[in-house]
Tab-separated table of C-alpha atoms in Angstrom:
chain	number	residue	atom	x	y	z
A	82	MET	CA	105.100	92.434	63.544
A	83	MET	CA	102.471	91.388	66.085
A	84	ASN	CA	101.108	87.856	66.357
A	85	PHE	CA	98.088	86.959	64.241
A	86	THR	CA	96.051	83.910	63.368
A	87	TYR	CA	95.530	82.637	59.844
A	88	ALA	CA	92.527	81.094	58.109
A	89	ARG	CA	91.681	80.291	54.503
A	90	ALA	CA	88.302	81.211	52.980
A	91	THR	CA	86.601	78.442	51.019
A	92	ASP	CA	84.316	80.674	48.933
A	93	VAL	CA	83.095	84.285	48.783
A	94	ALA	CA	80.262	83.679	51.253
A	95	ASP	CA	82.696	82.101	53.708
A	96	ALA	CA	85.082	85.049	53.284
A	97	VAL	CA	82.256	87.478	54.090
A	98	ARG	CA	81.196	85.434	57.127
A	99	GLN	CA	84.733	85.361	58.478
A	100	ILE	CA	85.442	89.075	58.000
A	101	ALA	CA	82.058	90.023	59.485
A	102	ALA	CA	82.788	87.937	62.589
A	103	ASP	CA	86.076	89.685	63.449
A	104	SER	CA	86.408	93.464	63.091
A	105	SER	CA	90.180	93.295	63.467
A	106	ALA	CA	90.665	90.721	60.693
A	107	LYS	CA	92.031	91.544	57.238
A	108	PHE	CA	91.810	89.801	53.894
A	109	ILE	CA	95.099	88.854	52.298
A	110	ALA	CA	95.665	87.925	48.649
A	111	GLY	CA	98.971	89.011	47.088
A	112	GLY	CA	99.950	90.855	50.261
A	113	THR	CA	102.218	93.298	48.425
A	114	ASN	CA	101.041	96.272	50.492
A	115	LEU	CA	99.510	94.708	53.608
A	116	ILE	CA	102.648	92.792	54.612
A	117	ASP	CA	104.744	95.962	54.339
A	118	LEU	CA	102.259	97.817	56.530
A	119	MET	CA	102.281	95.012	59.093
A	120	LYS	CA	106.071	94.986	59.222
A	121	GLU	CA	106.037	98.750	59.808
A	122	ASP	CA	103.415	98.301	62.567
A	123	VAL	CA	100.940	100.505	60.695
A	124	GLU	CA	98.446	97.660	60.209
A	125	ARG	CA	97.889	95.334	63.172
A	126	PRO	CA	95.319	92.672	62.185
A	127	THR	CA	94.813	89.895	64.713
A	128	ARG	CA	93.629	87.529	61.976
A	129	LEU	CA	94.459	87.153	58.292
A	130	ILE	CA	91.837	85.575	56.054
A	131	ASP	CA	93.484	84.164	52.953
A	132	ILE	CA	91.294	84.713	49.876
A	133	SER	CA	93.953	83.899	47.290
A	134	ARG	CA	92.328	80.598	46.266
A	135	LEU	CA	88.823	81.949	45.667
A	136	PRO	CA	87.585	81.509	42.056
A	137	LEU	CA	87.969	85.188	41.128
A	138	ARG	CA	90.703	84.953	38.482
A	139	THR	CA	88.815	85.164	35.200
A	140	VAL	CA	88.647	87.955	32.619
A	141	GLU	CA	85.480	87.550	30.564
A	142	GLU	CA	83.191	89.512	28.276
A	143	THR	CA	79.856	90.729	29.640
A	144	GLN	CA	76.516	90.685	27.826
A	145	ASP	CA	76.600	94.450	27.272
A	146	GLY	CA	79.930	94.284	25.454
A	147	GLY	CA	82.123	95.139	28.414
A	148	VAL	CA	84.601	93.051	30.370
A	149	ARG	CA	84.440	91.652	33.904
A	150	ILE	CA	87.767	91.253	35.699
A	151	GLY	CA	87.950	88.941	38.704
A	152	ALA	CA	89.318	90.597	41.837
A	153	LEU	CA	92.168	88.083	42.123
A	154	VAL	CA	93.520	88.419	38.579
A	155	PRO	CA	97.224	89.250	38.998
A	156	ASN	CA	98.208	92.662	37.678
A	157	SER	CA	100.676	91.105	35.211
A	158	ASP	CA	98.053	88.748	33.799
A	159	LEU	CA	95.609	91.632	33.431
A	160	ALA	CA	98.089	93.933	31.683
A	161	TRP	CA	98.917	91.280	29.066
A	162	HIS	CA	95.433	89.776	28.682
A	163	PRO	CA	94.373	89.980	24.992
A	164	LEU	CA	90.974	91.537	25.797
A	165	ILE	CA	92.614	94.264	27.864
A	166	GLU	CA	95.520	94.887	25.497
A	167	GLN	CA	93.251	95.182	22.459
A	168	ARG	CA	90.153	96.907	23.854
A	169	TYR	CA	91.443	98.763	26.938
A	170	PRO	CA	95.122	99.457	26.239
A	171	ILE	CA	95.087	102.451	28.596
A	172	VAL	CA	94.572	99.968	31.462
A	173	SER	CA	97.482	97.827	30.290
A	174	SER	CA	99.687	100.895	29.976
A	175	ALA	CA	98.790	102.179	33.441
A	176	ILE	CA	99.490	98.823	35.086
A	177	LEU	CA	102.858	98.494	33.345
A	178	ALA	CA	103.786	102.003	34.509
A	179	GLY	CA	103.507	100.904	38.130
A	180	ALA	CA	105.619	98.867	40.541
A	181	SER	CA	108.079	96.166	39.389
A	182	GLN	CA	107.495	92.985	37.412
A	183	GLN	CA	107.812	90.932	40.618
A	184	LEU	CA	105.196	93.036	42.405
A	185	ARG	CA	102.845	92.962	39.426
A	186	ASN	CA	103.097	89.161	39.395
A	187	MET	CA	101.833	89.010	42.993
A	188	ALA	CA	99.491	92.008	43.228
A	189	SER	CA	95.797	91.373	42.635
A	190	THR	CA	93.303	93.612	40.848
A	191	GLY	CA	91.136	94.012	43.936
A	192	GLY	CA	94.151	94.632	46.141
A	193	ASN	CA	95.371	97.328	43.768
A	194	LEU	CA	92.217	99.304	44.559
A	195	LEU	CA	92.914	99.030	48.284
A	196	GLN	CA	96.519	100.247	48.276
A	197	ARG	CA	97.168	102.730	51.022
A	198	THR	CA	99.047	105.984	50.629
A	199	ARG	CA	102.833	106.070	50.484
A	200	CYS	CA	102.951	109.252	52.604
A	201	TYR	CA	106.183	109.028	54.616
A	202	TYR	CA	104.446	110.174	57.795
A	203	PHE	CA	101.764	107.490	57.449
A	204	TYR	CA	104.514	104.848	57.566
A	205	ASP	CA	106.446	106.564	60.384
A	206	THR	CA	104.660	105.555	63.590
A	207	ALA	CA	106.741	108.045	65.572
A	208	THR	CA	104.959	110.980	63.909
A	209	PRO	CA	101.342	112.223	64.092
A	210	CYS	CA	99.115	111.090	61.216
A	211	ASN	CA	95.339	111.466	61.074
A	212	LYS	CA	95.114	108.655	58.558
A	213	ARG	CA	96.919	106.221	60.871
A	214	GLU	CA	95.712	107.637	64.209
A	215	PRO	CA	92.598	109.849	63.772
A	216	GLY	CA	92.837	113.093	65.707
A	217	SER	CA	96.634	113.022	66.064
A	218	GLY	CA	97.338	115.642	63.365
A	219	CYS	CA	98.901	115.736	59.906
A	220	SER	CA	102.702	115.952	59.868
A	221	ALA	CA	102.791	116.400	56.100
A	222	ILE	CA	100.985	119.762	55.984
A	223	ASP	CA	103.930	121.579	57.573
A	224	GLY	CA	106.493	118.866	56.791
A	225	PHE	CA	108.248	117.611	53.687
A	226	ASN	CA	105.300	117.378	51.299
A	227	ARG	CA	106.881	117.124	47.865
A	228	MET	CA	104.850	114.023	46.901
A	229	HIS	CA	101.584	115.198	48.389
A	230	ALA	CA	98.209	116.328	47.080
A	231	ILE	CA	97.297	119.601	45.393
A	232	LEU	CA	93.595	118.852	44.808
A	233	GLY	CA	90.829	117.893	47.223
A	234	THR	CA	92.972	118.246	50.342
A	235	SER	CA	91.650	118.961	53.821
A	236	ASP	CA	93.095	120.329	57.041
A	237	SER	CA	93.294	116.709	58.200
A	238	CYS	CA	95.239	115.092	55.363
A	239	ILE	CA	97.116	115.857	52.142
A	240	ALA	CA	98.108	112.280	51.254
A	241	THR	CA	97.804	110.931	47.717
A	242	HIS	CA	96.433	107.681	46.338
A	243	PRO	CA	99.302	105.610	44.874
A	244	SER	CA	97.739	103.361	42.213
A	245	ASP	CA	98.370	103.816	38.485
A	246	MET	CA	95.786	101.263	37.385
A	247	CYS	CA	93.033	103.059	39.299
A	248	VAL	CA	93.616	106.269	37.338
A	249	ALA	CA	92.866	104.462	34.078
A	250	LEU	CA	89.853	102.686	35.590
A	251	ALA	CA	88.464	106.026	36.778
A	252	ALA	CA	88.805	107.482	33.278
A	253	LEU	CA	86.954	104.533	31.740
A	254	ASP	CA	83.940	104.649	34.087
A	255	ALA	CA	84.656	101.239	35.578
A	256	LYS	CA	82.441	99.720	38.270
A	257	VAL	CA	83.419	97.829	41.406
A	258	LEU	CA	81.401	94.728	42.315
A	259	VAL	CA	81.402	93.885	46.023
A	260	SER	CA	79.758	91.315	48.260
A	261	GLY	CA	78.844	91.642	51.937
A	262	PRO	CA	76.436	90.394	54.581
A	263	SER	CA	73.581	92.303	52.893
A	264	GLY	CA	74.320	90.816	49.494
A	265	GLU	CA	76.002	92.193	46.400
A	266	ARG	CA	76.218	95.803	45.261
A	267	VAL	CA	77.907	97.851	42.553
A	268	ILE	CA	79.952	100.981	43.246
A	269	PRO	CA	80.809	103.407	40.404
A	270	PHE	CA	84.586	103.638	40.312
A	271	THR	CA	84.653	107.386	40.815
A	272	ASP	CA	82.690	106.889	44.059
A	273	PHE	CA	84.840	104.026	45.340
A	274	HIS	CA	87.748	106.095	46.696
A	275	ARG	CA	87.181	109.034	49.055
A	276	LEU	CA	88.606	112.483	49.579
A	277	PRO	CA	90.113	112.877	53.067
A	278	GLY	CA	87.689	115.395	54.598
A	279	ASP	CA	87.771	114.921	58.363
A	280	GLU	CA	87.932	111.113	58.056
A	281	PRO	CA	91.214	110.480	56.223
A	282	GLN	CA	91.470	107.063	57.855
A	283	ARG	CA	88.791	105.925	55.384
A	284	ASP	CA	90.282	105.457	51.924
A	285	THR	CA	87.229	103.944	50.242
A	286	ASN	CA	83.476	103.491	50.525
A	287	LEU	CA	83.924	99.729	50.881
A	288	GLU	CA	82.410	98.594	54.171
A	289	PRO	CA	84.733	96.707	56.537
A	290	ASN	CA	82.743	93.484	56.112
A	291	GLU	CA	82.630	93.573	52.308
A	292	ILE	CA	84.881	91.948	49.737
A	293	ILE	CA	85.643	93.110	46.192
A	294	THR	CA	84.690	90.358	43.752
A	295	ALA	CA	85.220	91.992	40.346
A	296	ILE	CA	85.784	95.120	38.286
A	297	GLU	CA	83.609	95.773	35.250
A	298	LEU	CA	84.657	97.858	32.277
A	299	PRO	CA	82.056	99.327	29.886
A	300	ALA	CA	82.139	98.518	26.193
A	301	LYS	CA	83.859	101.779	25.223
A	302	GLY	CA	87.606	101.358	25.705
A	303	PHE	CA	89.091	104.315	23.751
A	304	SER	CA	91.555	101.907	22.133
A	305	THR	CA	92.705	104.289	19.382
A	306	ASN	CA	93.313	107.712	20.923
A	307	TYR	CA	94.609	107.293	24.463
A	308	THR	CA	97.683	107.604	26.649
A	309	TYR	CA	98.785	107.049	30.216
A	310	LEU	CA	101.554	109.527	30.927
A	311	LYS	CA	103.370	109.176	34.259
A	312	ILE	CA	105.879	111.752	35.485
A	313	ARG	CA	108.133	110.564	38.326
A	314	ASP	CA	111.543	111.146	39.832
A	315	ARG	CA	113.055	108.135	38.058
A	316	LEU	CA	111.825	106.155	35.087
A	317	SER	CA	111.268	102.853	36.874
A	318	TYR	CA	109.687	101.710	40.116
A	319	ALA	CA	108.637	105.094	41.460
A	320	PHE	CA	105.278	106.540	42.399
A	321	ALA	CA	103.850	109.315	40.276
A	322	LEU	CA	104.470	112.965	40.927
A	323	VAL	CA	101.697	113.455	38.396
A	324	SER	CA	100.084	110.937	36.071
A	325	VAL	CA	97.410	111.485	33.458
A	326	ALA	CA	95.050	109.049	31.768
A	327	ALA	CA	93.739	110.832	28.685
A	328	ALA	CA	91.409	109.413	26.036
A	329	LEU	CA	89.628	110.950	23.085
A	330	GLU	CA	86.993	109.914	20.566
A	331	PHE	CA	86.665	111.903	17.332
A	332	ASP	CA	83.860	112.724	14.938
A	333	GLY	CA	85.818	114.004	11.958
A	334	ASN	CA	88.217	116.566	13.350
A	335	ARG	CA	86.008	117.378	16.343
A	336	ILE	CA	86.243	115.771	19.764
A	337	LYS	CA	83.169	113.596	20.265
A	338	ASP	CA	84.068	112.327	23.739
A	339	ALA	CA	86.932	112.926	26.158
A	340	ARG	CA	88.170	111.328	29.357
A	341	LEU	CA	90.709	112.722	31.775
A	342	ALA	CA	91.860	111.371	35.140
A	343	LEU	CA	94.903	112.312	37.190
A	344	GLY	CA	97.026	110.385	39.669
A	345	GLY	CA	99.539	111.613	42.245
A	346	VAL	CA	97.590	114.808	42.915
A	347	ALA	CA	94.794	113.833	45.303
A	348	HIS	CA	93.553	111.350	47.893
A	349	LYS	CA	91.779	109.522	45.056
A	350	PRO	CA	92.111	109.295	41.272
A	351	TRP	CA	91.025	112.796	40.226
A	352	ARG	CA	88.427	113.167	37.505
A	353	ASP	CA	86.529	116.281	36.413
A	354	THR	CA	83.578	115.429	34.152
A	355	ALA	CA	82.779	119.110	33.589
A	356	VAL	CA	86.188	119.609	32.007
A	357	GLU	CA	85.627	116.545	29.856
A	358	ALA	CA	82.279	117.936	28.711
A	359	SER	CA	83.899	121.251	27.781
A	360	LEU	CA	86.143	119.441	25.303
A	361	ARG	CA	83.291	117.918	23.314
A	362	GLY	CA	82.815	119.602	19.964
A	363	GLN	CA	86.233	121.263	20.128
A	364	THR	CA	89.126	120.683	17.763
A	365	ALA	CA	92.181	119.018	19.266
A	366	THR	CA	94.578	121.930	19.649
A	367	GLN	CA	97.135	122.783	22.297
A	368	GLU	CA	95.152	125.900	23.203
A	369	VAL	CA	92.006	123.854	23.845
A	370	PHE	CA	93.924	121.400	26.013
A	371	MET	CA	95.624	124.234	27.935
A	372	ARG	CA	92.242	125.805	28.719
A	373	ALA	CA	90.966	122.439	29.935
A	374	ALA	CA	94.018	122.004	32.156
A	375	ASP	CA	93.633	125.513	33.594
A	376	VAL	CA	89.992	124.859	34.478
A	377	LEU	CA	90.759	121.491	36.052
A	378	LEU	CA	93.511	123.025	38.190
A	379	ARG	CA	91.662	126.232	39.086
A	380	ASN	CA	91.275	125.148	42.733
A	381	ALA	CA	94.651	123.440	43.090
A	382	ARG	CA	96.584	124.351	46.226
A	383	GLY	CA	100.298	123.837	46.624
A	384	PHE	CA	102.190	123.497	49.893
A	385	ASP	CA	105.787	124.383	50.801
A	386	HIS	CA	107.444	121.658	48.726
A	387	ASN	CA	104.905	120.606	46.109
A	388	ALA	CA	103.601	123.830	44.532
A	389	PHE	CA	105.598	122.864	41.425
A	390	LYS	CA	103.100	120.045	40.834
A	391	ILE	CA	100.422	122.514	39.716
A	392	ASN	CA	102.377	123.590	36.655
A	393	LEU	CA	103.686	120.057	36.193
A	394	ALA	CA	100.113	118.764	36.117
A	395	ARG	CA	99.120	121.469	33.629
A	396	ARG	CA	101.928	120.543	31.234
A	397	THR	CA	101.341	116.810	31.693
A	398	ILE	CA	97.640	117.151	30.835
A	399	VAL	CA	98.431	119.057	27.648
A	400	ARG	CA	101.132	116.578	26.617
A	401	ALA	CA	98.911	113.584	27.385
A	402	PHE	CA	96.028	114.931	25.316
A	403	ALA	CA	98.417	115.717	22.460
A	404	GLN	CA	99.673	112.118	22.523
A	405	ALA	CA	96.112	110.813	22.656
A	406	ALA	CA	95.010	113.006	19.754
A	407	LEU	CA	97.911	111.814	17.610
A	408	GLY	CA	97.354	108.175	18.541
A	409	THR	CA	100.893	107.943	19.917
A	410	PRO	CA	100.443	106.553	23.439
A	411	GLN	CA	103.244	106.743	25.971
A	412	SER	CA	105.477	103.674	25.793
A	413	GLN	CA	105.899	101.855	29.101
A	414	THR	CA	108.794	99.842	27.659
A	415	ASP	CA	111.413	102.425	26.742
A	416	LYS	CA	110.017	104.972	29.266
A	417	THR	CA	111.020	107.858	27.018
A	418	ILE	CA	108.860	110.945	27.578
A	419	ARG	CA	108.015	112.417	24.198
């Protein structure tokens, strides 16, 4: 790990001033991903700006019936917060499906959004990686790519986004509140993360001199018919091969509204609003869910080692919607896949 200096931000404005003054500086809060990347020599900040003591740890209701989550709320606190458990249980479930209890205790909500890919080649500085060194090439495309993307890939990168929580936030139409030298702005969650294109080094549309201050959830939380279903190589502490956040709202026996977001399959949480729209007015049958899955995956592309994820994603979507329709969400305690 290279030498770096350390400073503590006194408030949000001070944090913005400090990050804007030094292009090689990084914010640090829980540090659960950044410290790993620094130890592996992937990230080399010359200055760390500690934001962990900023007053961004509240979870509160908004005037429009939603909830605002401070960027520094620990993942564990968020998962077990009464407002989240009762009104947005799909967020609680997604958080509890990820990482370990120790990591969730340290990881912050804002930091969760900024996790970087767990692509092996990104962490291996001896191999080419366009995300780590733009223009060097992508070792994963012709390498061991079992964990990699099947949707939205480019010739420059096939890495996946690792967060579970972000998949649920994408499904719920969350918003990201940020602050920078030009003031505050709001980014729709589905626009926050980026597909790789020819700039895979950019994971998000957050500017380098901006800080995440909060996440806002709309009033509708789909607290009755939902599930977060995560398929992985082992049932604890593993990143998703495929994960699905599925939520339904019914009018009688017809689907009134539907949400569907996938993790482990793309450079960002993958959501297809056209597929969601096609479900409205339908009855909740396996055939309807299979057609939706086929449409969502119509442009999926597998590589040498991960083509199996296309069918896995199809079956996971159908199973997740079936669980959501029955009101039997996936348990993140016993981990049993039903």
